[in-house]
Amino acid sequence: DTGVSQNPRHKITKRGQNVTFRCDPISEHNRLYWYRQTLGQGPEFLTYFQNEAQLEKSRLLSDRFSAERPKGSFSTLEIQRTEQGDSAMYLCASSVTGSNQPQHFGDGTRLSIL
Amino acid sequence: AQKITQTQPGMFVQEKEAVTLDCTYDTSDPSYGLFWYKQPSSGEMIFLIYQGSYDQQNATEGRYSLNFQKARKSANLVISASQLGDSAMYFCAMREGFYGNQFYFGTGTSLTVIP
């Protein structure tokens, strides 16, 4: 069990650029989640995959955000035309199915918009 | 309305003492799960303990226990024999519904353990 892996750890970009983050979940986990966390706040849910199907998206997820999990393994989160307000920590988590199953989190990708 | 409320932005505890971190939740679904996570300054979220809405007994995991009061919709985390390494942010979270997909997190409590 190597844990949830996220890349890159840090991303600095200029406003208006596109960025893409990658998440590799724990291998046997069929559920994958993306969250955004700003300073002093708890994680905010963005989207959720069961295998390759994106089953739920938050209203927070504007049309500039898109996520994929093409083969039910790794996932990518893309932000187009980044804005200052996108600066945050983006967390990925995975779990197995089961109401009592916790989510296991990666270390996150910290995005800074210049 | 907030799904998860943590009213203590910061808490201090003397090393080796016990501390209680408060969490209240809001749901009308009879089936839900409550989770506590620890987030040290390094940033990773670490799962601590789980309580299901139908569980008859309070959950315990080592030095962590959950004081579950269903009628009051509270799920307070109790850390016994605090250690310096317990200094971190603590988040309460809820999964709503038996097959609920979303986790709702509170704003967290910053715990500082004083030597």
mmCIF file of C-alpha atoms in Angstrom:
data_model
loop_
_atom_site.group_PDB
_atom_site.id
_atom_site.type_symbol
_atom_site.label_atom_id
_atom_site.label_comp_id
_atom_site.label_asym_id
_atom_site.label_seq_id
_atom_site.Cartn_x
_atom_site.Cartn_y
_atom_site.Cartn_z
ATOM 1 C CA ASP A 1 0.000 0.000 0.000
ATOM 2 C CA THR A 2 1.853 3.047 -1.287
ATOM 3 C CA GLY A 3 -0.865 5.527 -0.413
ATOM 4 C CA VAL A 4 -2.480 8.210 -2.546
ATOM 5 C CA SER A 5 0.040 10.054 -4.691
ATOM 6 C CA GLN A 6 -0.461 13.560 -6.080
ATOM 7 C CA ASN A 7 1.683 15.444 -8.565
ATOM 8 C CA PRO A 8 2.969 18.038 -8.635
ATOM 9 C CA ARG A 9 3.303 19.029 -4.977
ATOM 10 C CA HIS A 10 3.443 22.698 -5.869
ATOM 11 C CA LYS A 11 2.383 24.618 -8.943
ATOM 12 C CA ILE A 12 2.975 28.308 -9.551
ATOM 13 C CA THR A 13 1.413 29.811 -12.630
ATOM 14 C CA LYS A 14 0.292 33.095 -14.078
ATOM 15 C CA ARG A 15 -3.327 34.094 -14.123
ATOM 16 C CA GLY A 16 -5.047 32.901 -17.261
ATOM 17 C CA GLN A 17 -2.897 29.806 -17.756
ATOM 18 C CA ASN A 18 -4.217 26.248 -17.690
ATOM 19 C CA VAL A 19 -2.990 23.766 -15.090
ATOM 20 C CA THR A 20 -3.431 20.026 -14.697
ATOM 21 C CA PHE A 21 -2.961 17.952 -11.567
ATOM 22 C CA ARG A 22 -2.654 14.202 -11.312
ATOM 23 C CA CYS A 23 -3.816 11.816 -8.602
ATOM 24 C CA ASP A 24 -2.898 8.143 -8.300
ATOM 25 C CA PRO A 25 -5.207 6.476 -5.763
ATOM 26 C CA ILE A 26 -4.537 3.394 -3.704
ATOM 27 C CA SER A 27 -4.665 0.610 -6.258
ATOM 28 C CA GLU A 28 -7.674 -1.339 -5.007
ATOM 29 C CA HIS A 29 -9.763 1.761 -4.295
ATOM 30 C CA ASN A 30 -12.678 2.249 -6.679
ATOM 31 C CA ARG A 31 -13.757 5.641 -5.359
ATOM 32 C CA LEU A 32 -11.814 8.831 -5.985
ATOM 33 C CA TYR A 33 -12.550 12.333 -4.714
ATOM 34 C CA TRP A 34 -11.198 15.809 -5.373
ATOM 35 C CA TYR A 35 -11.321 18.555 -2.751
ATOM 36 C CA ARG A 36 -10.144 22.142 -2.507
ATOM 37 C CA GLN A 37 -8.831 23.518 0.772
ATOM 38 C CA THR A 38 -8.057 27.145 1.482
ATOM 39 C CA LEU A 39 -6.170 28.455 4.488
ATOM 40 C CA GLY A 40 -8.056 28.022 7.737
ATOM 41 C CA GLN A 41 -10.855 26.013 6.157
ATOM 42 C CA GLY A 42 -11.784 22.387 5.878
ATOM 43 C CA PRO A 43 -11.689 20.582 2.548
ATOM 44 C CA GLU A 44 -14.517 21.474 0.158
ATOM 45 C CA PHE A 45 -15.855 18.707 -2.036
ATOM 46 C CA LEU A 46 -15.365 19.216 -5.769
ATOM 47 C CA THR A 47 -16.122 15.951 -7.508
ATOM 48 C CA TYR A 48 -16.319 12.187 -7.098
ATOM 49 C CA PHE A 49 -15.654 9.148 -9.306
ATOM 50 C CA GLN A 50 -16.806 5.594 -8.900
ATOM 51 C CA ASN A 51 -14.376 3.693 -11.115
ATOM 52 C CA GLU A 52 -14.289 5.741 -14.346
ATOM 53 C CA ALA A 53 -17.713 7.337 -13.924
ATOM 54 C CA GLN A 54 -17.935 10.873 -12.574
ATOM 55 C CA LEU A 55 -21.027 10.554 -10.405
ATOM 56 C CA GLU A 56 -21.166 13.822 -8.574
ATOM 57 C CA LYS A 57 -19.927 17.396 -9.008
ATOM 58 C CA SER A 58 -20.172 20.262 -6.590
ATOM 59 C CA ARG A 59 -21.800 23.542 -7.567
ATOM 60 C CA LEU A 60 -18.391 24.982 -6.664
ATOM 61 C CA LEU A 61 -16.978 23.332 -9.762
ATOM 62 C CA SER A 62 -17.253 25.982 -12.451
ATOM 63 C CA ASP A 63 -17.029 25.152 -16.133
ATOM 64 C CA ARG A 64 -13.328 26.057 -16.005
ATOM 65 C CA PHE A 65 -12.758 22.899 -13.959
ATOM 66 C CA SER A 66 -12.794 19.448 -15.484
ATOM 67 C CA ALA A 67 -11.829 16.097 -14.050
ATOM 68 C CA GLU A 68 -11.301 12.727 -15.634
ATOM 69 C CA ARG A 69 -10.548 9.210 -14.560
ATOM 70 C CA PRO A 70 -10.241 7.516 -17.938
ATOM 71 C CA LYS A 71 -9.521 3.919 -16.954
ATOM 72 C CA GLY A 72 -10.756 3.957 -13.392
ATOM 73 C CA SER A 73 -7.242 4.289 -12.055
ATOM 74 C CA PHE A 74 -5.480 7.670 -11.939
ATOM 75 C CA SER A 75 -7.372 10.929 -12.245
ATOM 76 C CA THR A 76 -6.580 14.384 -13.560
ATOM 77 C CA LEU A 77 -8.038 17.723 -12.540
ATOM 78 C CA GLU A 78 -7.651 20.550 -15.033
ATOM 79 C CA ILE A 79 -8.301 24.211 -14.366
ATOM 80 C CA GLN A 80 -8.547 26.420 -17.445
ATOM 81 C CA ARG A 81 -7.970 30.176 -17.494
ATOM 82 C CA THR A 82 -6.854 30.223 -13.870
ATOM 83 C CA GLU A 83 -7.945 33.072 -11.605
ATOM 84 C CA GLN A 84 -6.508 34.447 -8.359
ATOM 85 C CA GLY A 85 -9.292 32.779 -6.426
ATOM 86 C CA ASP A 86 -8.152 29.374 -7.618
ATOM 87 C CA SER A 87 -5.116 29.569 -5.337
ATOM 88 C CA ALA A 88 -5.595 26.736 -2.850
ATOM 89 C CA MET A 89 -4.514 23.247 -1.887
ATOM 90 C CA TYR A 90 -6.126 20.613 -4.099
ATOM 91 C CA LEU A 91 -6.549 17.328 -2.302
ATOM 92 C CA CYS A 92 -7.278 13.927 -3.770
ATOM 93 C CA ALA A 93 -8.674 11.064 -1.715
ATOM 94 C CA SER A 94 -9.642 7.484 -2.447
ATOM 95 C CA SER A 95 -11.638 4.784 -0.731
ATOM 96 C CA VAL A 96 -13.310 1.456 -1.233
ATOM 97 C CA THR A 97 -17.076 1.133 -1.313
ATOM 98 C CA GLY A 98 -18.707 0.935 2.097
ATOM 99 C CA SER A 99 -20.459 3.427 4.309
ATOM 100 C CA ASN A 100 -17.905 3.006 7.086
ATOM 101 C CA GLN A 101 -14.883 3.266 4.837
ATOM 102 C CA PRO A 102 -12.742 6.358 5.391
ATOM 103 C CA GLN A 103 -11.154 8.342 2.633
ATOM 104 C CA HIS A 104 -7.389 8.189 2.356
ATOM 105 C CA PHE A 105 -5.851 11.465 1.304
ATOM 106 C CA GLY A 106 -2.816 12.393 -0.723
ATOM 107 C CA ASP A 107 -0.454 15.179 0.303
ATOM 108 C CA GLY A 108 -2.143 17.606 -2.038
ATOM 109 C CA THR A 109 -1.071 19.994 -4.778
ATOM 110 C CA ARG A 110 -0.620 23.593 -3.708
ATOM 111 C CA LEU A 111 -1.584 25.984 -6.494
ATOM 112 C CA SER A 112 -0.393 29.573 -6.433
ATOM 113 C CA ILE A 113 -1.661 32.043 -9.030
ATOM 114 C CA LEU A 114 0.577 35.044 -9.693
ATOM 115 C CA ALA B 1 -27.190 25.473 7.242
ATOM 116 C CA GLN B 2 -23.752 24.072 7.922
ATOM 117 C CA LYS B 3 -23.615 20.303 7.806
ATOM 118 C CA ILE B 4 -20.684 20.173 10.256
ATOM 119 C CA THR B 5 -19.953 22.766 12.910
ATOM 120 C CA GLN B 6 -16.754 22.960 14.893
ATOM 121 C CA THR B 7 -17.001 25.891 17.298
ATOM 122 C CA GLN B 8 -13.482 25.809 18.749
ATOM 123 C CA PRO B 9 -11.010 27.468 16.381
ATOM 124 C CA GLY B 10 -8.137 26.788 18.771
ATOM 125 C CA MET B 11 -7.553 24.646 21.841
ATOM 126 C CA PHE B 12 -4.644 24.221 24.233
ATOM 127 C CA VAL B 13 -3.965 21.186 26.399
ATOM 128 C CA GLN B 14 -1.212 20.244 28.785
ATOM 129 C CA GLU B 15 0.843 17.232 27.803
ATOM 130 C CA LYS B 16 -0.562 13.971 29.277
ATOM 131 C CA GLU B 17 -3.975 15.563 29.885
ATOM 132 C CA ALA B 18 -7.187 14.663 28.038
ATOM 133 C CA VAL B 19 -8.905 17.071 25.644
ATOM 134 C CA THR B 20 -12.319 17.126 23.964
ATOM 135 C CA LEU B 21 -12.832 18.626 20.525
ATOM 136 C CA ASP B 22 -16.437 19.509 19.737
ATOM 137 C CA CYS B 23 -18.380 18.632 16.608
ATOM 138 C CA THR B 24 -22.070 18.998 15.855
ATOM 139 C CA TYR B 25 -23.728 17.894 12.656
ATOM 140 C CA ASP B 26 -26.931 18.505 10.775
ATOM 141 C CA THR B 27 -28.735 15.889 8.731
ATOM 142 C CA SER B 28 -32.224 14.509 8.333
ATOM 143 C CA ASP B 29 -30.974 11.230 6.900
ATOM 144 C CA PRO B 30 -31.146 8.402 9.459
ATOM 145 C CA SER B 31 -28.070 6.780 7.925
ATOM 146 C CA TYR B 32 -24.780 8.642 8.104
ATOM 147 C CA GLY B 33 -21.169 8.236 9.125
ATOM 148 C CA LEU B 34 -18.986 10.544 11.152
ATOM 149 C CA PHE B 35 -15.217 10.725 10.748
ATOM 150 C CA TRP B 36 -12.395 12.586 12.429
ATOM 151 C CA TYR B 37 -9.192 13.496 10.622
ATOM 152 C CA LYS B 38 -5.926 15.003 11.829
ATOM 153 C CA GLN B 39 -3.959 17.397 9.640
ATOM 154 C CA PRO B 40 -0.450 18.190 10.910
ATOM 155 C CA SER B 41 1.408 21.234 9.652
ATOM 156 C CA SER B 42 2.932 19.037 6.947
ATOM 157 C CA GLY B 43 -0.517 18.941 5.323
ATOM 158 C CA GLU B 44 -1.539 15.307 5.001
ATOM 159 C CA MET B 45 -5.000 14.319 6.236
ATOM 160 C CA ILE B 46 -4.838 11.334 8.567
ATOM 161 C CA PHE B 47 -7.953 9.297 9.368
ATOM 162 C CA LEU B 48 -8.445 8.821 13.111
ATOM 163 C CA ILE B 49 -11.826 7.326 13.956
ATOM 164 C CA TYR B 50 -15.274 6.480 12.558
ATOM 165 C CA GLN B 51 -18.766 6.360 14.083
ATOM 166 C CA GLY B 52 -21.807 5.069 12.228
ATOM 167 C CA SER B 53 -25.258 6.438 12.964
ATOM 168 C CA TYR B 54 -26.538 2.980 13.884
ATOM 169 C CA ASP B 55 -23.583 2.058 16.063
ATOM 170 C CA GLN B 56 -24.734 1.381 19.606
ATOM 171 C CA GLN B 57 -21.401 1.995 21.253
ATOM 172 C CA ASN B 58 -19.016 4.916 21.095
ATOM 173 C CA ALA B 59 -16.049 4.272 18.821
ATOM 174 C CA THR B 60 -12.550 3.969 20.263
ATOM 175 C CA GLU B 61 -9.166 3.748 18.561
ATOM 176 C CA GLY B 62 -6.224 3.738 20.928
ATOM 177 C CA ARG B 63 -6.052 7.135 22.615
ATOM 178 C CA TYR B 64 -8.951 8.438 20.514
ATOM 179 C CA SER B 65 -12.582 7.984 21.446
ATOM 180 C CA LEU B 66 -15.731 9.492 20.056
ATOM 181 C CA ASN B 67 -18.429 10.767 22.389
ATOM 182 C CA PHE B 68 -21.481 10.179 20.193
ATOM 183 C CA GLN B 69 -24.710 11.799 21.379
ATOM 184 C CA LYS B 70 -27.219 11.113 18.643
ATOM 185 C CA ALA B 71 -30.135 13.069 20.066
ATOM 186 C CA ARG B 72 -27.939 16.150 20.394
ATOM 187 C CA LYS B 73 -26.306 15.508 17.009
ATOM 188 C CA SER B 74 -22.863 15.761 18.467
ATOM 189 C CA ALA B 75 -19.761 13.652 17.853
ATOM 190 C CA ASN B 76 -16.982 14.987 20.027
ATOM 191 C CA LEU B 77 -13.458 13.627 19.771
ATOM 192 C CA VAL B 78 -11.689 12.830 23.019
ATOM 193 C CA ILE B 79 -7.921 12.502 22.993
ATOM 194 C CA SER B 80 -6.529 10.965 26.157
ATOM 195 C CA ALA B 81 -2.975 11.376 27.454
ATOM 196 C CA SER B 82 -2.106 14.136 24.973
ATOM 197 C CA GLN B 83 1.323 14.029 23.354
ATOM 198 C CA LEU B 84 3.323 16.790 21.698
ATOM 199 C CA GLY B 85 2.776 15.061 18.370
ATOM 200 C CA ASP B 86 -0.970 15.580 18.724
ATOM 201 C CA SER B 87 -0.523 19.266 17.902
ATOM 202 C CA ALA B 88 -2.378 19.656 14.596
ATOM 203 C CA MET B 89 -5.647 20.701 12.959
ATOM 204 C CA TYR B 90 -8.525 18.326 13.601
ATOM 205 C CA PHE B 91 -11.456 18.043 11.215
ATOM 206 C CA CYS B 92 -14.821 16.434 11.788
ATOM 207 C CA ALA B 93 -16.537 15.103 8.669
ATOM 208 C CA MET B 94 -19.844 13.474 7.782
ATOM 209 C CA ARG B 95 -20.929 11.166 5.011
ATOM 210 C CA GLU B 96 -24.674 11.492 4.530
ATOM 211 C CA GLY B 97 -26.769 8.506 3.513
ATOM 212 C CA PHE B 98 -25.786 4.859 3.306
ATOM 213 C CA TYR B 99 -24.385 5.322 -0.182
ATOM 214 C CA GLY B 100 -23.540 8.985 0.274
ATOM 215 C CA ASN B 101 -20.775 10.151 -1.971
ATOM 216 C CA GLN B 102 -19.967 13.503 -0.425
ATOM 217 C CA PHE B 103 -18.005 14.102 2.696
ATOM 218 C CA TYR B 104 -18.810 17.358 4.473
ATOM 219 C CA PHE B 105 -15.993 18.792 6.559
ATOM 220 C CA GLY B 106 -16.046 21.303 9.388
ATOM 221 C CA THR B 107 -13.722 24.282 9.608
ATOM 222 C CA GLY B 108 -11.428 22.470 12.001
ATOM 223 C CA THR B 109 -9.948 22.968 15.449
ATOM 224 C CA SER B 110 -6.284 23.766 15.943
ATOM 225 C CA LEU B 111 -4.935 21.818 18.908
ATOM 226 C CA THR B 112 -1.709 22.816 20.623
ATOM 227 C CA VAL B 113 -0.177 20.514 23.210
ATOM 228 C CA ILE B 114 1.904 22.368 25.799
ATOM 229 C CA PRO B 115 4.876 20.586 27.353
#
